[in-house]
């Protein structure tokens, strides 16, 4: 048959019947038979071992049983980084009727705003079939996720015009992606300029909770009594994370 029972040693008892009264009186003969089972309880992945999935896209992994189960086998699918992928369905059931039909599982790379520390994900198929050879067996498929999030500081302007004793100018600054830890924006301010409010070097701080907050920075020219020609100057920014 196609059921994985394991190697067994069944006992075969031989007895005889006959009209000759001498034969039924003979003691039965007992024979031990070594039965080698060629069927193996195993979950097989029928697709490639490594799937490369772009963020926001999907691919399919397929699984099947190698032998007929003696009772229903539930396969649960889990991911090593659950927040990075969606798995549909999250579980399937193999029976004595469908055990040799591969089941497709759709895996989607979640399109988020975070650059993960690692884009390698392992999806594990785990069998639940108490009291059978399939219980707790596993199979895996490895995912290489291609992330589309590029960490960057985004400035709304790259050029400002300010007038000494007159008009100031401002710009917005934000993060392009959600950081894994706090991010500080530091400024190196030339003497001819002032930042409003305050002229400290720390311009903004973002955390993983408020990373999408926009900071507005206003720049003014220092008002002094020195007659100087119009000039271009630059504010230098660095990021500490």
PDB file of C-alpha atoms in Angstrom:
ATOM      1  CA  UNK A   1       0.000   0.000   0.000  1.00  0.00           C
ATOM      2  CA  UNK A   2       1.001   3.677   0.097  1.00  0.00           C
ATOM      3  CA  UNK A   3       0.804   4.130   3.883  1.00  0.00           C
ATOM      4  CA  UNK A   4       3.991   4.696   5.856  1.00  0.00           C
ATOM      5  CA  UNK A   5       3.691   2.218   8.683  1.00  0.00           C
ATOM      6  CA  UNK A   6       7.386   1.723   9.362  1.00  0.00           C
ATOM      7  CA  UNK A   7       9.215  -1.616   9.410  1.00  0.00           C
ATOM      8  CA  UNK A   8       7.222  -4.211  11.346  1.00  0.00           C
ATOM      9  CA  UNK A   9       7.576  -7.846  12.403  1.00  0.00           C
ATOM     10  CA  UNK A  10       4.115  -9.388  12.157  1.00  0.00           C
ATOM     11  CA  UNK A  11       3.599 -12.916  13.434  1.00  0.00           C
ATOM     12  CA  UNK A  12       2.219 -15.558  11.071  1.00  0.00           C
ATOM     13  CA  UNK A  13       0.588 -18.537  12.768  1.00  0.00           C
ATOM     14  CA  UNK A  14       0.187 -21.728  10.718  1.00  0.00           C
ATOM     15  CA  UNK A  15      -2.264 -24.435  11.720  1.00  0.00           C
ATOM     16  CA  UNK A  16      -3.850 -27.268   9.811  1.00  0.00           C
ATOM     17  CA  UNK A  17      -7.201 -28.944   9.446  1.00  0.00           C
ATOM     18  CA  UNK A  18      -7.678 -32.473   8.199  1.00  0.00           C
ATOM     19  CA  UNK A  19     -10.043 -35.403   8.383  1.00  0.00           C
ATOM     20  CA  UNK A  20      -7.026 -37.312   9.603  1.00  0.00           C
ATOM     21  CA  UNK A  21      -7.333 -36.986  13.375  1.00  0.00           C
ATOM     22  CA  UNK A  22      -3.569 -37.053  13.802  1.00  0.00           C
ATOM     23  CA  UNK A  23      -3.014 -33.684  12.055  1.00  0.00           C
ATOM     24  CA  UNK A  24      -5.235 -31.195  13.921  1.00  0.00           C
ATOM     25  CA  UNK A  25      -3.519 -32.302  17.085  1.00  0.00           C
ATOM     26  CA  UNK A  26      -0.208 -30.894  15.836  1.00  0.00           C
ATOM     27  CA  UNK A  27       0.910 -27.685  17.540  1.00  0.00           C
ATOM     28  CA  UNK A  28       0.552 -24.520  15.408  1.00  0.00           C
ATOM     29  CA  UNK A  29       3.716 -23.238  13.759  1.00  0.00           C
ATOM     30  CA  UNK A  30       4.565 -19.590  14.502  1.00  0.00           C
ATOM     31  CA  UNK A  31       6.625 -17.643  11.938  1.00  0.00           C
ATOM     32  CA  UNK A  32       7.948 -14.080  12.426  1.00  0.00           C
ATOM     33  CA  UNK A  33       7.921 -12.112   9.148  1.00  0.00           C
ATOM     34  CA  UNK A  34      10.198  -9.099   8.703  1.00  0.00           C
ATOM     35  CA  UNK A  35       8.099  -6.561   6.787  1.00  0.00           C
ATOM     36  CA  UNK A  36      10.155  -3.703   5.280  1.00  0.00           C
ATOM     37  CA  UNK A  37       8.000  -0.659   4.518  1.00  0.00           C
ATOM     38  CA  UNK A  38       8.974   1.226   1.351  1.00  0.00           C
ATOM     39  CA  UNK A  39       6.702   4.177   2.195  1.00  0.00           C
ATOM     40  CA  UNK A  40       8.153   7.154   4.096  1.00  0.00           C
ATOM     41  CA  UNK A  41       6.305   9.832   6.026  1.00  0.00           C
ATOM     42  CA  UNK A  42       7.689  13.075   4.622  1.00  0.00           C
ATOM     43  CA  UNK A  43       6.543  16.534   3.533  1.00  0.00           C
ATOM     44  CA  UNK A  44       8.061  17.405   0.162  1.00  0.00           C
ATOM     45  CA  UNK A  45       8.435  20.884  -1.317  1.00  0.00           C
ATOM     46  CA  UNK A  46       7.792  20.499  -5.035  1.00  0.00           C
ATOM     47  CA  UNK A  47       9.021  23.983  -5.988  1.00  0.00           C
ATOM     48  CA  UNK A  48      12.542  25.445  -5.898  1.00  0.00           C
ATOM     49  CA  UNK A  49      14.337  25.821  -2.572  1.00  0.00           C
ATOM     50  CA  UNK A  50      14.906  29.596  -2.931  1.00  0.00           C
ATOM     51  CA  UNK A  51      12.231  32.070  -4.017  1.00  0.00           C
ATOM     52  CA  UNK A  52      13.203  35.657  -4.860  1.00  0.00           C
ATOM     53  CA  UNK A  53      10.255  38.017  -4.315  1.00  0.00           C
ATOM     54  CA  UNK A  54      10.125  41.766  -4.933  1.00  0.00           C
ATOM     55  CA  UNK A  55       8.444  43.812  -2.217  1.00  0.00           C
ATOM     56  CA  UNK A  56       4.756  44.070  -3.089  1.00  0.00           C
ATOM     57  CA  UNK A  57       4.870  40.961  -5.308  1.00  0.00           C
ATOM     58  CA  UNK A  58       4.032  37.285  -4.766  1.00  0.00           C
ATOM     59  CA  UNK A  59       5.284  33.821  -5.625  1.00  0.00           C
ATOM     60  CA  UNK A  60       4.085  30.281  -4.986  1.00  0.00           C
ATOM     61  CA  UNK A  61       5.527  27.386  -2.983  1.00  0.00           C
ATOM     62  CA  UNK A  62       3.992  23.917  -3.317  1.00  0.00           C
ATOM     63  CA  UNK A  63       3.955  21.051  -0.825  1.00  0.00           C
ATOM     64  CA  UNK A  64       2.775  17.418  -0.911  1.00  0.00           C
ATOM     65  CA  UNK A  65       2.961  14.315   1.261  1.00  0.00           C
ATOM     66  CA  UNK A  66       5.178  11.402   0.218  1.00  0.00           C
ATOM     67  CA  UNK A  67       2.818   8.733   1.556  1.00  0.00           C
ATOM     68  CA  UNK A  68      -0.810   8.228   2.476  1.00  0.00           C
ATOM     69  CA  UNK A  69      -1.543   9.263   6.062  1.00  0.00           C
ATOM     70  CA  UNK A  70      -3.536   7.053   8.408  1.00  0.00           C
ATOM     71  CA  UNK A  71      -5.493  10.149   9.513  1.00  0.00           C
ATOM     72  CA  UNK A  72      -5.786  13.798   8.472  1.00  0.00           C
ATOM     73  CA  UNK A  73      -2.565  15.832   8.495  1.00  0.00           C
ATOM     74  CA  UNK A  74      -2.810  19.601   9.077  1.00  0.00           C
ATOM     75  CA  UNK A  75       0.129  21.626   7.713  1.00  0.00           C
ATOM     76  CA  UNK A  76       0.660  25.041   9.324  1.00  0.00           C
ATOM     77  CA  UNK A  77       2.826  27.660   7.566  1.00  0.00           C
ATOM     78  CA  UNK A  78       4.905  30.159   9.554  1.00  0.00           C
ATOM     79  CA  UNK A  79       7.609  32.686   8.621  1.00  0.00           C
ATOM     80  CA  UNK A  80      10.806  33.535  10.482  1.00  0.00           C
ATOM     81  CA  UNK A  81       9.990  37.253  10.000  1.00  0.00           C
ATOM     82  CA  UNK A  82       6.209  37.222  10.027  1.00  0.00           C
ATOM     83  CA  UNK A  83       5.829  40.989   9.501  1.00  0.00           C
ATOM     84  CA  UNK A  84       7.609  40.833   6.143  1.00  0.00           C
ATOM     85  CA  UNK A  85       5.368  38.316   4.368  1.00  0.00           C
ATOM     86  CA  UNK A  86       1.750  37.256   4.006  1.00  0.00           C
ATOM     87  CA  UNK A  87       1.054  33.523   3.530  1.00  0.00           C
ATOM     88  CA  UNK A  88      -2.227  32.325   2.012  1.00  0.00           C
ATOM     89  CA  UNK A  89      -3.536  29.901   3.078  1.00  0.00           C
ATOM     90  CA  UNK A  90      -1.933  29.767   6.509  1.00  0.00           C
ATOM     91  CA  UNK A  91      -2.718  26.058   6.788  1.00  0.00           C
ATOM     92  CA  UNK A  92      -3.868  23.138   4.628  1.00  0.00           C
ATOM     93  CA  UNK A  93      -5.191  19.662   5.379  1.00  0.00           C
ATOM     94  CA  UNK A  94      -4.059  16.489   3.646  1.00  0.00           C
ATOM     95  CA  UNK A  95      -6.300  13.423   3.822  1.00  0.00           C
ATOM     96  CA  UNK A  96      -6.171   9.879   2.498  1.00  0.00           C
ATOM     97  CA  UNK A  97      -7.862  11.247  -0.636  1.00  0.00           C
ATOM     98  CA  UNK A  98      -5.659  14.261  -1.514  1.00  0.00           C
ATOM     99  CA  UNK A  99      -2.300  13.416   0.105  1.00  0.00           C
ATOM    100  CA  UNK A 100      -0.496  13.053  -3.262  1.00  0.00           C
ATOM    101  CA  UNK A 101      -1.886  16.273  -4.805  1.00  0.00           C
ATOM    102  CA  UNK A 102       0.501  19.259  -4.355  1.00  0.00           C
ATOM    103  CA  UNK A 103      -1.017  22.289  -2.616  1.00  0.00           C
ATOM    104  CA  UNK A 104       0.033  25.807  -3.669  1.00  0.00           C
ATOM    105  CA  UNK A 105       0.772  28.428  -1.035  1.00  0.00           C
ATOM    106  CA  UNK A 106       0.912  32.084  -2.131  1.00  0.00           C
ATOM    107  CA  UNK A 107       3.648  34.125  -0.420  1.00  0.00           C
ATOM    108  CA  UNK A 108       3.568  37.925  -0.715  1.00  0.00           C
ATOM    109  CA  UNK A 109       6.373  40.281   0.298  1.00  0.00           C
ATOM    110  CA  UNK A 110       4.669  43.062   2.265  1.00  0.00           C
ATOM    111  CA  UNK A 111       5.169  46.523   0.733  1.00  0.00           C
ATOM    112  CA  UNK A 112       6.038  48.670   3.741  1.00  0.00           C
ATOM    113  CA  UNK A 113       8.178  51.725   4.537  1.00  0.00           C
ATOM    114  CA  UNK A 114      10.867  49.895   6.481  1.00  0.00           C
ATOM    115  CA  UNK A 115      14.305  48.751   5.390  1.00  0.00           C
ATOM    116  CA  UNK A 116      14.691  45.469   7.361  1.00  0.00           C
ATOM    117  CA  UNK A 117      17.968  44.451   8.940  1.00  0.00           C
ATOM    118  CA  UNK A 118      17.747  41.203   6.947  1.00  0.00           C
ATOM    119  CA  UNK A 119      15.681  40.346   3.869  1.00  0.00           C
ATOM    120  CA  UNK A 120      16.130  36.578   4.278  1.00  0.00           C
ATOM    121  CA  UNK A 121      12.968  34.787   5.408  1.00  0.00           C
ATOM    122  CA  UNK A 122      12.377  31.072   5.985  1.00  0.00           C
ATOM    123  CA  UNK A 123       8.840  29.714   5.631  1.00  0.00           C
ATOM    124  CA  UNK A 124       8.314  26.467   7.547  1.00  0.00           C
ATOM    125  CA  UNK A 125       5.568  23.922   6.920  1.00  0.00           C
ATOM    126  CA  UNK A 126       4.865  21.986  10.138  1.00  0.00           C
ATOM    127  CA  UNK A 127       2.638  18.920  10.301  1.00  0.00           C
ATOM    128  CA  UNK A 128       0.115  18.333  13.066  1.00  0.00           C
ATOM    129  CA  UNK A 129      -1.074  14.705  13.161  1.00  0.00           C
ATOM    130  CA  UNK A 130      -0.988  13.383  16.735  1.00  0.00           C
ATOM    131  CA  UNK A 131      -0.155   9.721  17.111  1.00  0.00           C
ATOM    132  CA  UNK A 132       1.050   9.284  13.524  1.00  0.00           C
ATOM    133  CA  UNK A 133       4.382   9.254  11.742  1.00  0.00           C
ATOM    134  CA  UNK A 134       3.643  12.687  10.246  1.00  0.00           C
ATOM    135  CA  UNK A 135       3.254  14.573  13.515  1.00  0.00           C
ATOM    136  CA  UNK A 136       5.807  17.437  13.895  1.00  0.00           C
ATOM    137  CA  UNK A 137       7.499  16.774  10.536  1.00  0.00           C
ATOM    138  CA  UNK A 138       8.637  19.931   8.722  1.00  0.00           C
ATOM    139  CA  UNK A 139       9.665  21.246   5.322  1.00  0.00           C
ATOM    140  CA  UNK A 140      11.004  24.698   4.456  1.00  0.00           C
ATOM    141  CA  UNK A 141      11.338  27.188   1.633  1.00  0.00           C
ATOM    142  CA  UNK A 142      13.768  30.133   1.771  1.00  0.00           C
ATOM    143  CA  UNK A 143      12.800  33.602   0.549  1.00  0.00           C
ATOM    144  CA  UNK A 144      15.093  36.372  -0.664  1.00  0.00           C
ATOM    145  CA  UNK A 145      13.032  39.553  -0.418  1.00  0.00           C
ATOM    146  CA  UNK A 146      14.010  42.450  -2.666  1.00  0.00           C
ATOM    147  CA  UNK A 147      13.253  45.592  -0.639  1.00  0.00           C
ATOM    148  CA  UNK A 148      12.284  48.827  -2.407  1.00  0.00           C
ATOM    149  CA  UNK A 149      12.838  51.101   0.588  1.00  0.00           C
ATOM    150  CA  UNK A 150      15.953  53.305   0.479  1.00  0.00           C
ATOM    151  CA  UNK A 151      16.843  55.131   3.716  1.00  0.00           C
ATOM    152  CA  UNK A 152      17.222  58.854   3.011  1.00  0.00           C
ATOM    153  CA  UNK A 153      16.619  62.320   4.428  1.00  0.00           C
ATOM    154  CA  UNK A 154      14.291  64.267   2.115  1.00  0.00           C
ATOM    155  CA  UNK A 155      14.546  68.053   1.794  1.00  0.00           C
ATOM    156  CA  UNK A 156      11.701  70.031   0.245  1.00  0.00           C
ATOM    157  CA  UNK A 157      14.164  72.666  -1.009  1.00  0.00           C
ATOM    158  CA  UNK A 158      17.851  72.747  -1.794  1.00  0.00           C
ATOM    159  CA  UNK A 159      18.094  76.515  -2.330  1.00  0.00           C
ATOM    160  CA  UNK A 160      16.933  79.383  -0.089  1.00  0.00           C
ATOM    161  CA  UNK A 161      16.970  83.181  -0.338  1.00  0.00           C
ATOM    162  CA  UNK A 162      17.234  85.310   2.815  1.00  0.00           C
ATOM    163  CA  UNK A 163      17.784  89.032   3.315  1.00  0.00           C
ATOM    164  CA  UNK A 164      19.687  90.661   6.175  1.00  0.00           C
ATOM    165  CA  UNK A 165      17.168  92.573   8.240  1.00  0.00           C
ATOM    166  CA  UNK A 166      14.418  91.424   5.901  1.00  0.00           C
ATOM    167  CA  UNK A 167      12.832  88.210   4.697  1.00  0.00           C
ATOM    168  CA  UNK A 168      13.690  84.715   5.872  1.00  0.00           C
ATOM    169  CA  UNK A 169      13.005  81.382   4.169  1.00  0.00           C
ATOM    170  CA  UNK A 170      12.136  77.864   5.282  1.00  0.00           C
ATOM    171  CA  UNK A 171      12.168  74.239   4.156  1.00  0.00           C
ATOM    172  CA  UNK A 172      10.709  70.922   5.275  1.00  0.00           C
ATOM    173  CA  UNK A 173      12.744  67.830   6.063  1.00  0.00           C
ATOM    174  CA  UNK A 174      11.568  64.255   6.596  1.00  0.00           C
ATOM    175  CA  UNK A 175      12.645  60.620   6.368  1.00  0.00           C
ATOM    176  CA  UNK A 176      11.960  58.483   3.310  1.00  0.00           C
ATOM    177  CA  UNK A 177      11.619  55.229   5.262  1.00  0.00           C
ATOM    178  CA  UNK A 178      10.863  54.030   8.773  1.00  0.00           C
ATOM    179  CA  UNK A 179      14.110  53.640  10.759  1.00  0.00           C
ATOM    180  CA  UNK A 180      14.944  50.730  13.032  1.00  0.00           C
ATOM    181  CA  UNK A 181      16.231  53.149  15.717  1.00  0.00           C
ATOM    182  CA  UNK A 182      16.243  56.882  16.501  1.00  0.00           C
ATOM    183  CA  UNK A 183      17.631  59.247  13.838  1.00  0.00           C
ATOM    184  CA  UNK A 184      19.024  62.732  14.546  1.00  0.00           C
ATOM    185  CA  UNK A 185      19.581  65.485  11.974  1.00  0.00           C
ATOM    186  CA  UNK A 186      22.507  67.756  12.869  1.00  0.00           C
ATOM    187  CA  UNK A 187      23.379  71.060  11.169  1.00  0.00           C
ATOM    188  CA  UNK A 188      26.627  72.968  10.695  1.00  0.00           C
ATOM    189  CA  UNK A 189      25.533  76.610  10.548  1.00  0.00           C
ATOM    190  CA  UNK A 190      27.735  79.376   9.063  1.00  0.00           C
ATOM    191  CA  UNK A 191      28.034  82.620  11.073  1.00  0.00           C
ATOM    192  CA  UNK A 192      26.025  84.679   8.573  1.00  0.00           C
ATOM    193  CA  UNK A 193      22.881  82.624   9.152  1.00  0.00           C
ATOM    194  CA  UNK A 194      20.441  81.913  11.972  1.00  0.00           C
ATOM    195  CA  UNK A 195      18.044  79.013  12.346  1.00  0.00           C
ATOM    196  CA  UNK A 196      14.614  79.673  13.800  1.00  0.00           C
ATOM    197  CA  UNK A 197      13.743  78.638  16.439  1.00  0.00           C
ATOM    198  CA  UNK A 198      17.115  78.498  18.166  1.00  0.00           C
ATOM    199  CA  UNK A 199      20.445  78.083  16.457  1.00  0.00           C
ATOM    200  CA  UNK A 200      21.478  74.797  18.036  1.00  0.00           C
ATOM    201  CA  UNK A 201      22.980  72.092  15.848  1.00  0.00           C
ATOM    202  CA  UNK A 202      20.222  69.506  16.513  1.00  0.00           C
ATOM    203  CA  UNK A 203      17.540  70.135  13.918  1.00  0.00           C
ATOM    204  CA  UNK A 204      15.228  67.165  14.332  1.00  0.00           C
ATOM    205  CA  UNK A 205      14.893  63.763  15.972  1.00  0.00           C
ATOM    206  CA  UNK A 206      12.831  60.915  14.528  1.00  0.00           C
ATOM    207  CA  UNK A 207      11.940  57.616  16.148  1.00  0.00           C
ATOM    208  CA  UNK A 208      10.371  54.454  14.674  1.00  0.00           C
ATOM    209  CA  UNK A 209       7.051  55.812  16.014  1.00  0.00           C
ATOM    210  CA  UNK A 210       7.151  59.359  14.587  1.00  0.00           C
ATOM    211  CA  UNK A 211       9.418  58.803  11.569  1.00  0.00           C
ATOM    212  CA  UNK A 212       6.839  60.241   9.138  1.00  0.00           C
ATOM    213  CA  UNK A 213       6.687  63.600  10.962  1.00  0.00           C
ATOM    214  CA  UNK A 214       7.788  66.565   8.841  1.00  0.00           C
ATOM    215  CA  UNK A 215      10.150  69.065  10.493  1.00  0.00           C
ATOM    216  CA  UNK A 216      10.093  72.687   9.296  1.00  0.00           C
ATOM    217  CA  UNK A 217      13.335  74.672   9.551  1.00  0.00           C
ATOM    218  CA  UNK A 218      13.406  78.429   9.053  1.00  0.00           C
ATOM    219  CA  UNK A 219      16.600  80.214   8.022  1.00  0.00           C
ATOM    220  CA  UNK A 220      17.321  83.928   8.506  1.00  0.00           C
ATOM    221  CA  UNK A 221      20.314  86.144   7.737  1.00  0.00           C
ATOM    222  CA  UNK A 222      22.267  87.531  10.709  1.00  0.00           C
ATOM    223  CA  UNK A 223      21.590  91.252  10.979  1.00  0.00           C
ATOM    224  CA  UNK A 224      24.863  93.063  11.653  1.00  0.00           C
ATOM    225  CA  UNK A 225      26.376  96.526  10.916  1.00  0.00           C
ATOM    226  CA  UNK A 226      28.959  95.282   8.422  1.00  0.00           C
ATOM    227  CA  UNK A 227      28.492  96.289   4.777  1.00  0.00           C
ATOM    228  CA  UNK A 228      28.995  93.117   2.798  1.00  0.00           C
ATOM    229  CA  UNK A 229      28.311  92.041  -0.750  1.00  0.00           C
ATOM    230  CA  UNK A 230      25.609  89.498  -1.464  1.00  0.00           C
ATOM    231  CA  UNK A 231      27.027  85.996  -1.042  1.00  0.00           C
ATOM    232  CA  UNK A 232      26.141  82.335  -1.275  1.00  0.00           C
ATOM    233  CA  UNK A 233      26.738  80.135   1.736  1.00  0.00           C
ATOM    234  CA  UNK A 234      25.765  76.604   2.692  1.00  0.00           C
ATOM    235  CA  UNK A 235      24.370  74.747   5.690  1.00  0.00           C
ATOM    236  CA  UNK A 236      25.913  71.346   6.204  1.00  0.00           C
ATOM    237  CA  UNK A 237      23.773  68.488   7.504  1.00  0.00           C
ATOM    238  CA  UNK A 238      24.808  65.142   9.001  1.00  0.00           C
ATOM    239  CA  UNK A 239      22.701  62.223  10.182  1.00  0.00           C
ATOM    240  CA  UNK A 240      23.319  60.357  13.433  1.00  0.00           C
ATOM    241  CA  UNK A 241      21.593  57.004  13.877  1.00  0.00           C
TER     242      UNK A 241
END
